[in-house]
PDB file of C-alpha atoms and ligand atoms in Angstrom:
ATOM      1  CA  MET A   1       0.000   0.000   0.000  1.00 78.00           C
ATOM      2  CA  ILE A   2       1.210   3.489  -0.831  1.00 82.00           C
ATOM      3  CA  SER A   3       2.409   5.341   2.287  1.00 84.00           C
ATOM      4  CA  GLY A   4       1.166   8.701   3.532  1.00 88.00           C
ATOM      5  CA  PHE A   5       4.423  10.300   2.499  1.00 91.00           C
ATOM      6  CA  GLU A   6       4.317   8.829  -1.017  1.00 94.00           C
ATOM      7  CA  LYS A   7       0.783  10.193  -1.418  1.00 96.00           C
ATOM      8  CA  LEU A   8       2.018  13.629  -0.404  1.00 97.00           C
ATOM      9  CA  ASN A   9       4.865  13.365  -2.911  1.00 97.00           C
ATOM     10  CA  GLU A  10       2.556  12.349  -5.746  1.00 97.00           C
ATOM     11  CA  ALA A  11       0.289  15.279  -4.992  1.00 98.00           C
ATOM     12  CA  LYS A  12       3.301  17.584  -4.754  1.00 98.00           C
ATOM     13  CA  ARG A  13       4.580  16.458  -8.165  1.00 98.00           C
ATOM     14  CA  PHE A  14       1.156  17.132  -9.687  1.00 98.00           C
ATOM     15  CA  VAL A  15       0.953  20.647  -8.209  1.00 98.00           C
ATOM     16  CA  GLN A  16       4.533  21.366  -9.288  1.00 98.00           C
ATOM     17  CA  SER A  17       3.674  20.343 -12.837  1.00 98.00           C
ATOM     18  CA  LYS A  18       1.063  23.133 -12.850  1.00 98.00           C
ATOM     19  CA  VAL A  19       2.927  25.649 -10.686  1.00 98.00           C
ATOM     20  CA  PRO A  20       6.675  25.049 -11.087  1.00 97.00           C
ATOM     21  CA  THR A  21       7.594  28.003  -8.831  1.00 98.00           C
ATOM     22  CA  PHE A  22       5.216  28.001  -5.905  1.00 98.00           C
ATOM     23  CA  PRO A  23       4.581  31.396  -4.199  1.00 98.00           C
ATOM     24  CA  ASP A  24       6.002  32.066  -0.743  1.00 98.00           C
ATOM     25  CA  PHE A  25       2.589  33.164   0.540  1.00 98.00           C
ATOM     26  CA  LEU A  26      -0.500  31.043   0.847  1.00 98.00           C
ATOM     27  CA  ILE A  27      -3.817  32.552   1.935  1.00 98.00           C
ATOM     28  CA  VAL A  28      -6.668  30.355   3.113  1.00 96.00           C
ATOM     29  CA  LEU A  29     -10.063  31.900   2.562  1.00 93.00           C
ATOM     30  CA  GLY A  30     -12.588  31.072   5.257  1.00 86.00           C
ATOM     31  CA  SER A  31     -16.253  30.588   4.442  1.00 73.00           C
ATOM     32  CA  GLY A  32     -17.780  33.657   2.881  1.00 67.00           C
ATOM     33  CA  LEU A  33     -14.438  35.407   2.524  1.00 77.00           C
ATOM     34  CA  SER A  34     -13.738  34.538  -1.086  1.00 85.00           C
ATOM     35  CA  ASN A  35     -14.069  38.088  -2.486  1.00 88.00           C
ATOM     36  CA  LEU A  36     -10.332  38.430  -2.215  1.00 92.00           C
ATOM     37  CA  LEU A  37     -10.155  36.271  -5.336  1.00 93.00           C
ATOM     38  CA  ASN A  38     -11.642  39.159  -7.351  1.00 93.00           C
ATOM     39  CA  GLU A  39      -8.507  41.145  -6.563  1.00 94.00           C
ATOM     40  CA  ILE A  40      -6.139  38.494  -7.860  1.00 96.00           C
ATOM     41  CA  GLN A  41      -4.549  38.631 -11.291  1.00 97.00           C
ATOM     42  CA  VAL A  42      -4.880  34.938 -11.889  1.00 97.00           C
ATOM     43  CA  GLU A  43      -1.990  32.944 -13.301  1.00 97.00           C
ATOM     44  CA  THR A  44      -3.158  29.362 -12.662  1.00 98.00           C
ATOM     45  CA  GLU A  45      -6.093  27.604 -11.031  1.00 97.00           C
ATOM     46  CA  ILE A  46      -6.118  24.044  -9.776  1.00 97.00           C
ATOM     47  CA  SER A  47      -9.290  22.324  -8.692  1.00 95.00           C
ATOM     48  CA  TYR A  48      -8.672  20.225  -5.566  1.00 94.00           C
ATOM     49  CA  GLN A  49     -10.414  17.317  -7.247  1.00 93.00           C
ATOM     50  CA  ASP A  50      -7.591  17.118  -9.787  1.00 96.00           C
ATOM     51  CA  ILE A  51      -4.889  16.810  -7.106  1.00 97.00           C
ATOM     52  CA  PRO A  52      -4.087  13.140  -6.414  1.00 97.00           C
ATOM     53  CA  HIS A  53      -5.191  11.848  -2.988  1.00 96.00           C
ATOM     54  CA  VAL A  54      -7.086  14.983  -1.909  1.00 95.00           C
ATOM     55  CA  VAL A  55     -10.305  13.656  -0.391  1.00 93.00           C
ATOM     56  CA  GLN A  56     -13.436  14.731  -2.220  1.00 86.00           C
ATOM     57  CA  THR A  57     -16.298  16.091  -0.157  1.00 78.00           C
ATOM     58  CA  SER A  58     -19.627  17.228  -1.417  1.00 64.00           C
ATOM     59  CA  VAL A  59     -20.563  20.283   0.601  1.00 59.00           C
ATOM     60  CA  GLU A  60     -23.206  22.098  -1.402  1.00 55.00           C
ATOM     61  CA  GLY A  61     -22.147  25.377  -2.915  1.00 52.00           C
ATOM     62  CA  HIS A  62     -18.498  24.948  -1.923  1.00 62.00           C
ATOM     63  CA  VAL A  63     -15.959  25.570  -4.646  1.00 70.00           C
ATOM     64  CA  SER A  64     -12.630  24.075  -3.750  1.00 90.00           C
ATOM     65  CA  ARG A  65      -9.633  25.274  -5.676  1.00 94.00           C
ATOM     66  CA  LEU A  66      -6.202  26.765  -5.453  1.00 97.00           C
ATOM     67  CA  VAL A  67      -5.749  30.062  -7.254  1.00 97.00           C
ATOM     68  CA  VAL A  68      -2.242  31.312  -7.959  1.00 98.00           C
ATOM     69  CA  GLY A  69      -1.614  34.877  -9.062  1.00 98.00           C
ATOM     70  CA  LYS A  70      -0.736  38.382  -7.940  1.00 98.00           C
ATOM     71  CA  LEU A  71      -2.444  40.192  -5.098  1.00 96.00           C
ATOM     72  CA  GLY A  72      -1.436  43.845  -4.801  1.00 94.00           C
ATOM     73  CA  GLY A  73       1.761  43.051  -6.719  1.00 95.00           C
ATOM     74  CA  VAL A  74       2.733  40.050  -4.544  1.00 98.00           C
ATOM     75  CA  ARG A  75       2.623  36.520  -5.888  1.00 98.00           C
ATOM     76  CA  VAL A  76       0.320  34.403  -3.709  1.00 98.00           C
ATOM     77  CA  ALA A  77      -1.546  31.133  -3.711  1.00 98.00           C
ATOM     78  CA  CYS A  78      -5.097  31.239  -2.401  1.00 97.00           C
ATOM     79  CA  MET A  79      -7.016  28.260  -1.107  1.00 96.00           C
ATOM     80  CA  GLN A  80     -10.705  28.729  -1.705  1.00 94.00           C
ATOM     81  CA  GLY A  81     -12.296  26.094   0.461  1.00 90.00           C
ATOM     82  CA  ARG A  82     -10.715  23.765   2.973  1.00 91.00           C
ATOM     83  CA  LEU A  83     -11.598  20.362   4.335  1.00 92.00           C
ATOM     84  CA  HIS A  84     -13.207  20.214   7.760  1.00 94.00           C
ATOM     85  CA  PHE A  85     -12.997  17.558  10.452  1.00 96.00           C
ATOM     86  CA  TYR A  86     -16.800  17.648  10.840  1.00 95.00           C
ATOM     87  CA  GLU A  87     -17.136  16.265   7.326  1.00 93.00           C
ATOM     88  CA  GLY A  88     -16.131  12.927   8.830  1.00 93.00           C
ATOM     89  CA  LEU A  89     -12.583  12.943   7.508  1.00 95.00           C
ATOM     90  CA  LYS A  90      -9.461  11.784   9.248  1.00 95.00           C
ATOM     91  CA  MET A  91      -7.246  14.570  10.529  1.00 97.00           C
ATOM     92  CA  GLU A  92      -4.501  13.553   8.095  1.00 96.00           C
ATOM     93  CA  GLU A  93      -6.992  14.027   5.260  1.00 96.00           C
ATOM     94  CA  VAL A  94      -7.956  17.474   6.536  1.00 96.00           C
ATOM     95  CA  VAL A  95      -4.340  18.650   6.597  1.00 97.00           C
ATOM     96  CA  PHE A  96      -3.233  16.855   3.413  1.00 97.00           C
ATOM     97  CA  PRO A  97      -3.602  19.850   1.008  1.00 97.00           C
ATOM     98  CA  PHE A  98      -1.759  22.125   3.440  1.00 98.00           C
ATOM     99  CA  ARG A  99       1.124  19.694   3.672  1.00 98.00           C
ATOM    100  CA  VAL A 100       1.245  19.419  -0.112  1.00 98.00           C
ATOM    101  CA  PHE A 101       1.351  23.190  -0.617  1.00 98.00           C
ATOM    102  CA  GLY A 102       3.962  23.445   2.139  1.00 98.00           C
ATOM    103  CA  MET A 103       6.063  20.795   0.401  1.00 98.00           C
ATOM    104  CA  CYS A 104       5.666  22.717  -2.872  1.00 98.00           C
ATOM    105  CA  GLY A 105       7.388  25.674  -1.227  1.00 98.00           C
ATOM    106  CA  ALA A 106       4.824  27.952   0.444  1.00 98.00           C
ATOM    107  CA  LYS A 107       6.519  29.481   3.488  1.00 98.00           C
ATOM    108  CA  VAL A 108       3.935  31.780   5.076  1.00 98.00           C
ATOM    109  CA  PHE A 109       0.350  30.624   5.638  1.00 98.00           C
ATOM    110  CA  PHE A 110      -2.259  33.304   6.267  1.00 98.00           C
ATOM    111  CA  LEU A 111      -5.272  31.395   7.613  1.00 98.00           C
ATOM    112  CA  THR A 112      -8.702  32.954   7.922  1.00 96.00           C
ATOM    113  CA  ASN A 113     -11.948  31.646   9.310  1.00 95.00           C
ATOM    114  CA  ALA A 114     -15.435  32.526  10.431  1.00 93.00           C
ATOM    115  CA  ALA A 115     -15.898  32.319  14.203  1.00 95.00           C
ATOM    116  CA  GLY A 116     -18.397  32.881  16.984  1.00 96.00           C
ATOM    117  CA  ALA A 117     -17.542  35.422  19.698  1.00 97.00           C
ATOM    118  CA  LEU A 118     -17.434  34.354  23.349  1.00 98.00           C
ATOM    119  CA  HIS A 119     -17.671  37.878  24.755  1.00 95.00           C
ATOM    120  CA  PRO A 120     -20.700  40.167  24.679  1.00 93.00           C
ATOM    121  CA  ASP A 121     -18.485  43.182  23.929  1.00 93.00           C
ATOM    122  CA  MET A 122     -17.547  41.669  20.581  1.00 95.00           C
ATOM    123  CA  GLN A 123     -19.728  42.195  17.543  1.00 92.00           C
ATOM    124  CA  PRO A 124     -20.388  40.503  14.246  1.00 92.00           C
ATOM    125  CA  ALA A 125     -17.883  41.803  11.662  1.00 92.00           C
ATOM    126  CA  ASP A 126     -15.101  42.262  14.261  1.00 95.00           C
ATOM    127  CA  LEU A 127     -11.763  40.838  13.175  1.00 96.00           C
ATOM    128  CA  VAL A 128      -9.660  38.942  15.710  1.00 97.00           C
ATOM    129  CA  LEU A 129      -5.977  38.149  15.286  1.00 98.00           C
ATOM    130  CA  ILE A 130      -5.424  34.678  16.722  1.00 98.00           C
ATOM    131  CA  LYS A 131      -2.604  34.698  19.254  1.00 98.00           C
ATOM    132  CA  ASP A 132      -3.061  31.093  20.379  1.00 98.00           C
ATOM    133  CA  HIS A 133      -5.561  28.274  20.288  1.00 98.00           C
ATOM    134  CA  ILE A 134      -7.153  25.642  22.509  1.00 98.00           C
ATOM    135  CA  ASN A 135      -7.586  22.378  20.641  1.00 98.00           C
ATOM    136  CA  LEU A 136     -10.873  20.768  21.715  1.00 98.00           C
ATOM    137  CA  MET A 137     -11.355  18.733  18.561  1.00 98.00           C
ATOM    138  CA  GLY A 138     -10.560  15.583  20.535  1.00 97.00           C
ATOM    139  CA  THR A 139      -7.580  14.597  18.417  1.00 97.00           C
ATOM    140  CA  ASN A 140      -4.505  15.972  16.702  1.00 98.00           C
ATOM    141  CA  PRO A 141      -3.323  15.906  13.075  1.00 98.00           C
ATOM    142  CA  LEU A 142       0.040  14.474  14.129  1.00 98.00           C
ATOM    143  CA  VAL A 143      -1.433  11.309  15.681  1.00 97.00           C
ATOM    144  CA  GLY A 144       0.005   8.180  14.063  1.00 95.00           C
ATOM    145  CA  LYS A 145       3.398   7.446  12.568  1.00 94.00           C
ATOM    146  CA  ASN A 146       5.439  10.635  12.510  1.00 96.00           C
ATOM    147  CA  LEU A 147       6.436  11.892   9.059  1.00 96.00           C
ATOM    148  CA  ASP A 148      10.052  12.472  10.073  1.00 96.00           C
ATOM    149  CA  SER A 149      10.930  14.208   6.839  1.00 95.00           C
ATOM    150  CA  LEU A 150       8.290  16.851   7.612  1.00 97.00           C
ATOM    151  CA  GLY A 151       9.023  17.456  11.277  1.00 98.00           C
ATOM    152  CA  THR A 152       9.795  16.129  14.701  1.00 98.00           C
ATOM    153  CA  ARG A 153       7.621  13.701  16.748  1.00 98.00           C
ATOM    154  CA  PHE A 154       6.881  16.129  19.592  1.00 98.00           C
ATOM    155  CA  PRO A 155       6.904  19.630  18.115  1.00 98.00           C
ATOM    156  CA  ASP A 156       6.836  22.649  20.388  1.00 98.00           C
ATOM    157  CA  MET A 157       3.743  24.834  19.936  1.00 98.00           C
ATOM    158  CA  THR A 158       4.776  27.912  21.957  1.00 98.00           C
ATOM    159  CA  HIS A 159       5.013  30.225  18.960  1.00 97.00           C
ATOM    160  CA  LEU A 160       2.588  28.509  16.629  1.00 98.00           C
ATOM    161  CA  TYR A 161       1.009  31.826  15.634  1.00 98.00           C
ATOM    162  CA  ASP A 162       4.159  33.613  14.497  1.00 98.00           C
ATOM    163  CA  PRO A 163       4.858  36.631  16.747  1.00 98.00           C
ATOM    164  CA  GLU A 164       6.622  38.628  14.008  1.00 97.00           C
ATOM    165  CA  LEU A 165       3.827  38.077  11.492  1.00 98.00           C
ATOM    166  CA  ARG A 166       1.226  38.946  14.129  1.00 98.00           C
ATOM    167  CA  GLY A 167       3.107  42.184  14.701  1.00 98.00           C
ATOM    168  CA  ILE A 168       2.956  42.967  10.979  1.00 98.00           C
ATOM    169  CA  VAL A 169      -0.789  42.295  10.799  1.00 98.00           C
ATOM    170  CA  SER A 170      -1.395  44.460  13.899  1.00 98.00           C
ATOM    171  CA  GLN A 171       0.662  47.297  12.422  1.00 98.00           C
ATOM    172  CA  THR A 172      -1.218  47.002   9.150  1.00 98.00           C
ATOM    173  CA  ALA A 173      -4.558  47.201  10.959  1.00 98.00           C
ATOM    174  CA  LYS A 174      -3.362  50.351  12.751  1.00 98.00           C
ATOM    175  CA  LYS A 175      -2.258  51.888   9.467  1.00 97.00           C
ATOM    176  CA  LEU A 176      -5.705  51.149   8.012  1.00 97.00           C
ATOM    177  CA  ALA A 177      -7.381  52.567  11.164  1.00 96.00           C
ATOM    178  CA  MET A 178      -9.023  49.200  11.639  1.00 96.00           C
ATOM    179  CA  GLU A 179      -9.774  47.715  15.017  1.00 95.00           C
ATOM    180  CA  LEU A 180      -8.139  44.319  15.435  1.00 97.00           C
ATOM    181  CA  ARG A 181      -8.139  42.635  18.813  1.00 95.00           C
ATOM    182  CA  GLU A 182      -6.078  39.605  19.657  1.00 97.00           C
ATOM    183  CA  GLY A 183      -7.702  36.472  20.990  1.00 98.00           C
ATOM    184  CA  ILE A 184      -7.604  32.768  21.706  1.00 98.00           C
ATOM    185  CA  TYR A 185      -9.370  30.541  19.174  1.00 98.00           C
ATOM    186  CA  VAL A 186     -11.131  27.485  20.566  1.00 98.00           C
ATOM    187  CA  GLY A 187     -11.152  24.774  17.896  1.00 98.00           C
ATOM    188  CA  LEU A 188     -14.186  22.479  18.077  1.00 98.00           C
ATOM    189  CA  HIS A 189     -15.265  19.350  16.275  1.00 97.00           C
ATOM    190  CA  GLY A 190     -18.730  20.539  15.159  1.00 96.00           C
ATOM    191  CA  PRO A 191     -20.825  20.406  13.072  1.00 96.00           C
ATOM    192  CA  SER A 192     -23.519  21.354  15.583  1.00 96.00           C
ATOM    193  CA  TYR A 193     -23.055  24.769  17.083  1.00 95.00           C
ATOM    194  CA  GLU A 194     -22.378  24.790  20.807  1.00 97.00           C
ATOM    195  CA  THR A 195     -24.826  24.810  23.685  1.00 96.00           C
ATOM    196  CA  PRO A 196     -24.873  27.881  25.957  1.00 96.00           C
ATOM    197  CA  ALA A 197     -23.400  25.706  28.758  1.00 97.00           C
ATOM    198  CA  GLU A 198     -20.488  24.725  26.526  1.00 98.00           C
ATOM    199  CA  ILE A 199     -19.913  28.338  25.591  1.00 98.00           C
ATOM    200  CA  ARG A 200     -19.748  29.291  29.297  1.00 97.00           C
ATOM    201  CA  MET A 201     -17.141  26.564  29.743  1.00 98.00           C
ATOM    202  CA  TYR A 202     -15.037  27.889  26.839  1.00 98.00           C
ATOM    203  CA  GLN A 203     -15.213  31.379  28.350  1.00 98.00           C
ATOM    204  CA  ILE A 204     -13.915  29.992  31.665  1.00 98.00           C
ATOM    205  CA  LEU A 205     -11.173  28.109  29.825  1.00 98.00           C
ATOM    206  CA  GLY A 206      -9.885  31.398  28.446  1.00 98.00           C
ATOM    207  CA  GLY A 207     -11.225  31.363  24.898  1.00 98.00           C
ATOM    208  CA  ASP A 208     -12.264  34.434  22.921  1.00 98.00           C
ATOM    209  CA  VAL A 209     -13.702  32.957  19.723  1.00 98.00           C
ATOM    210  CA  VAL A 210     -14.924  29.495  18.662  1.00 98.00           C
ATOM    211  CA  GLY A 211     -14.826  27.738  15.332  1.00 97.00           C
ATOM    212  CA  MET A 212     -14.519  24.420  13.540  1.00 97.00           C
ATOM    213  CA  SER A 213     -11.385  24.846  11.430  1.00 96.00           C
ATOM    214  CA  THR A 214      -7.833  26.256  11.488  1.00 98.00           C
ATOM    215  CA  VAL A 215      -6.443  24.236  14.418  1.00 98.00           C
ATOM    216  CA  PRO A 216      -5.568  21.048  12.444  1.00 98.00           C
ATOM    217  CA  GLU A 217      -3.777  22.920   9.671  1.00 98.00           C
ATOM    218  CA  ALA A 218      -2.047  25.315  12.053  1.00 98.00           C
ATOM    219  CA  ILE A 219      -0.564  22.375  14.008  1.00 98.00           C
ATOM    220  CA  ALA A 220       0.436  20.445  10.877  1.00 98.00           C
ATOM    221  CA  LEU A 221       2.064  23.508   9.311  1.00 98.00           C
ATOM    222  CA  HIS A 222       3.977  24.427  12.448  1.00 98.00           C
ATOM    223  CA  HIS A 223       5.155  20.812  12.605  1.00 98.00           C
ATOM    224  CA  MET A 224       6.653  21.384   9.128  1.00 98.00           C
ATOM    225  CA  GLY A 225       8.358  24.572  10.258  1.00 98.00           C
ATOM    226  CA  LYS A 226       6.019  26.823   8.268  1.00 98.00           C
ATOM    227  CA  ARG A 227       5.092  30.291   9.470  1.00 98.00           C
ATOM    228  CA  VAL A 228       1.415  30.675  10.393  1.00 98.00           C
ATOM    229  CA  VAL A 229      -0.723  33.721  11.043  1.00 98.00           C
ATOM    230  CA  ALA A 230      -4.502  33.590  11.422  1.00 98.00           C
ATOM    231  CA  VAL A 231      -7.412  35.999  11.565  1.00 97.00           C
ATOM    232  CA  SER A 232     -10.982  35.196  12.601  1.00 96.00           C
ATOM    233  CA  CYS A 233     -13.915  37.093  11.258  1.00 94.00           C
ATOM    234  CA  VAL A 234     -16.557  37.203  13.991  1.00 94.00           C
ATOM    235  CA  THR A 235     -19.717  36.257  12.174  1.00 91.00           C
ATOM    236  CA  ASN A 236     -21.975  35.891  15.209  1.00 93.00           C
ATOM    237  CA  LEU A 237     -22.109  35.975  18.977  1.00 95.00           C
ATOM    238  CA  ALA A 238     -21.812  32.407  20.263  1.00 95.00           C
ATOM    239  CA  ALA A 239     -24.789  30.461  21.627  1.00 94.00           C
ATOM    240  CA  GLY A 240     -26.087  31.991  24.845  1.00 92.00           C
ATOM    241  CA  VAL A 241     -23.989  35.141  24.337  1.00 92.00           C
ATOM    242  CA  SER A 242     -26.459  35.958  21.593  1.00 87.00           C
ATOM    243  CA  PRO A 243     -30.060  36.221  22.811  1.00 86.00           C
ATOM    244  CA  THR A 244     -31.277  34.445  19.651  1.00 88.00           C
ATOM    245  CA  PRO A 245     -30.513  30.971  18.240  1.00 87.00           C
ATOM    246  CA  LEU A 246     -27.787  30.788  15.600  1.00 84.00           C
ATOM    247  CA  GLU A 247     -28.492  30.473  11.927  1.00 83.00           C
ATOM    248  CA  HIS A 248     -25.869  29.530   9.379  1.00 81.00           C
ATOM    249  CA  SER A 249     -27.202  32.273   7.087  1.00 84.00           C
ATOM    250  CA  GLU A 250     -26.132  34.820   9.760  1.00 80.00           C
ATOM    251  CA  VAL A 251     -22.577  33.505   9.445  1.00 78.00           C
ATOM    252  CA  SER A 252     -22.577  33.868   5.651  1.00 79.00           C
ATOM    253  CA  GLU A 253     -24.284  37.301   5.725  1.00 81.00           C
ATOM    254  CA  THR A 254     -21.771  38.799   8.151  1.00 85.00           C
ATOM    255  CA  ALA A 255     -18.838  37.301   6.293  1.00 79.00           C
ATOM    256  CA  LYS A 256     -20.125  39.073   3.169  1.00 80.00           C
ATOM    257  CA  LYS A 257     -20.348  42.431   4.970  1.00 84.00           C
ATOM    258  CA  VAL A 258     -16.821  42.229   6.272  1.00 88.00           C
ATOM    259  CA  GLN A 259     -15.178  41.386   2.948  1.00 88.00           C
ATOM    260  CA  THR A 260     -13.923  44.840   2.009  1.00 89.00           C
ATOM    261  CA  LYS A 261     -12.070  45.509   5.252  1.00 91.00           C
ATOM    262  CA  PHE A 262     -10.944  41.934   5.490  1.00 92.00           C
ATOM    263  CA  CYS A 263      -9.503  41.965   1.952  1.00 93.00           C
ATOM    264  CA  ALA A 264      -7.653  45.223   2.652  1.00 95.00           C
ATOM    265  CA  LEU A 265      -6.119  43.785   5.817  1.00 96.00           C
ATOM    266  CA  VAL A 266      -4.916  40.615   4.091  1.00 96.00           C
ATOM    267  CA  ARG A 267      -3.603  42.382   0.980  1.00 96.00           C
ATOM    268  CA  GLU A 268      -1.721  45.093   2.858  1.00 97.00           C
ATOM    269  CA  SER A 269      -0.357  42.679   5.462  1.00 98.00           C
ATOM    270  CA  ILE A 270       1.043  40.436   2.737  1.00 97.00           C
ATOM    271  CA  GLN A 271       2.617  43.429   0.976  1.00 97.00           C
ATOM    272  CA  SER A 272       4.254  44.443   4.221  1.00 97.00           C
ATOM    273  CA  MET A 273       5.418  40.894   4.949  1.00 97.00           C
ATOM    274  CA  GLU A 274       7.022  40.696   1.513  1.00 96.00           C
ATOM    275  CA  THR A 275       9.141  43.750   2.161  1.00 93.00           C
ATOM    276  CA  LYS A 276      10.055  42.779   5.724  1.00 85.00           C
ATOM    277  CA  LEU A 277      10.742  39.043   5.469  1.00 78.00           C
TER     278      LEU A 277
HETATM  279  N1  HPA B   1     -19.499  28.277  16.655  1.00 74.58           N
HETATM  280  C1  HPA B   1     -18.668  27.441  15.983  1.00 74.58           C
HETATM  281  N2  HPA B   1     -18.205  27.712  14.771  1.00 74.58           N
HETATM  282  C2  HPA B   1     -18.566  28.876  14.199  1.00 74.58           C
HETATM  283  C3  HPA B   1     -19.421  29.777  14.845  1.00 74.58           C
HETATM  284  C4  HPA B   1     -19.901  29.466  16.130  1.00 74.58           C
HETATM  285  O1  HPA B   1     -20.662  30.214  16.774  1.00 74.58           O
HETATM  286  N3  HPA B   1     -19.591  30.831  13.994  1.00 74.58           N
HETATM  287  C5  HPA B   1     -18.843  30.565  12.880  1.00 74.58           C
HETATM  288  N4  HPA B   1     -18.227  29.386  12.999  1.00 74.58           N
END
């Protein structure tokens, strides 16, 4: 049987055949945040379904592709769509595309997501720079045989969310006169939203926002020595913090509203990173 590492290598060879020089920067667009693609001068597009060994899921209305091109003059790769643990996948399947793009040469991963806010003083459309996470998904993408050629068995996670890159994103937000607070992202299995009692527990644990993505890929990328920075778009107040039950449409609506400021933050942060790194 073909090993996990051979699968990664096959996928890497395929992507390299389409994108021989992979950009340094990879941006992951969270749900509803795909407007950034309109700003990209597209060079190449790869549908995930064409990449060997990427698991196919059938979430309605989800387009899953990698777009390579220039954003504000900087060459980037953009992942539109990611795989989620709640789809019933194994963690290694969720992180597979990230590992492939890392192996192709991406160095900086700018992750974005939609998240629920744990504090009543936060509002839908707020942006939160993730300074750390609490993994409550019940497992870890590095479980199983370690891929020694990617990273060490017991990787340190102290600076998972790169302090220098966080500084650049904070500075960029200041320059754009945009409010950007820092917070702890609580990563949950999903797909049901949380109960109010669970949300109270996450508040006590020290969380600021909750969501169902980001944590697996952040761990797997840090394991590979990649630089990670992540921003949550608050799409709703979490269950019980909000007086009304959650609707998924609320998440999509708010994500739409926030696109302009969100796109500016990502574009200008990447420009600044390119000059500073
Ligand atoms: N909970 C979990 N995931 C989410 C939420 C939420 O309230 N909003 C957006 N993603």
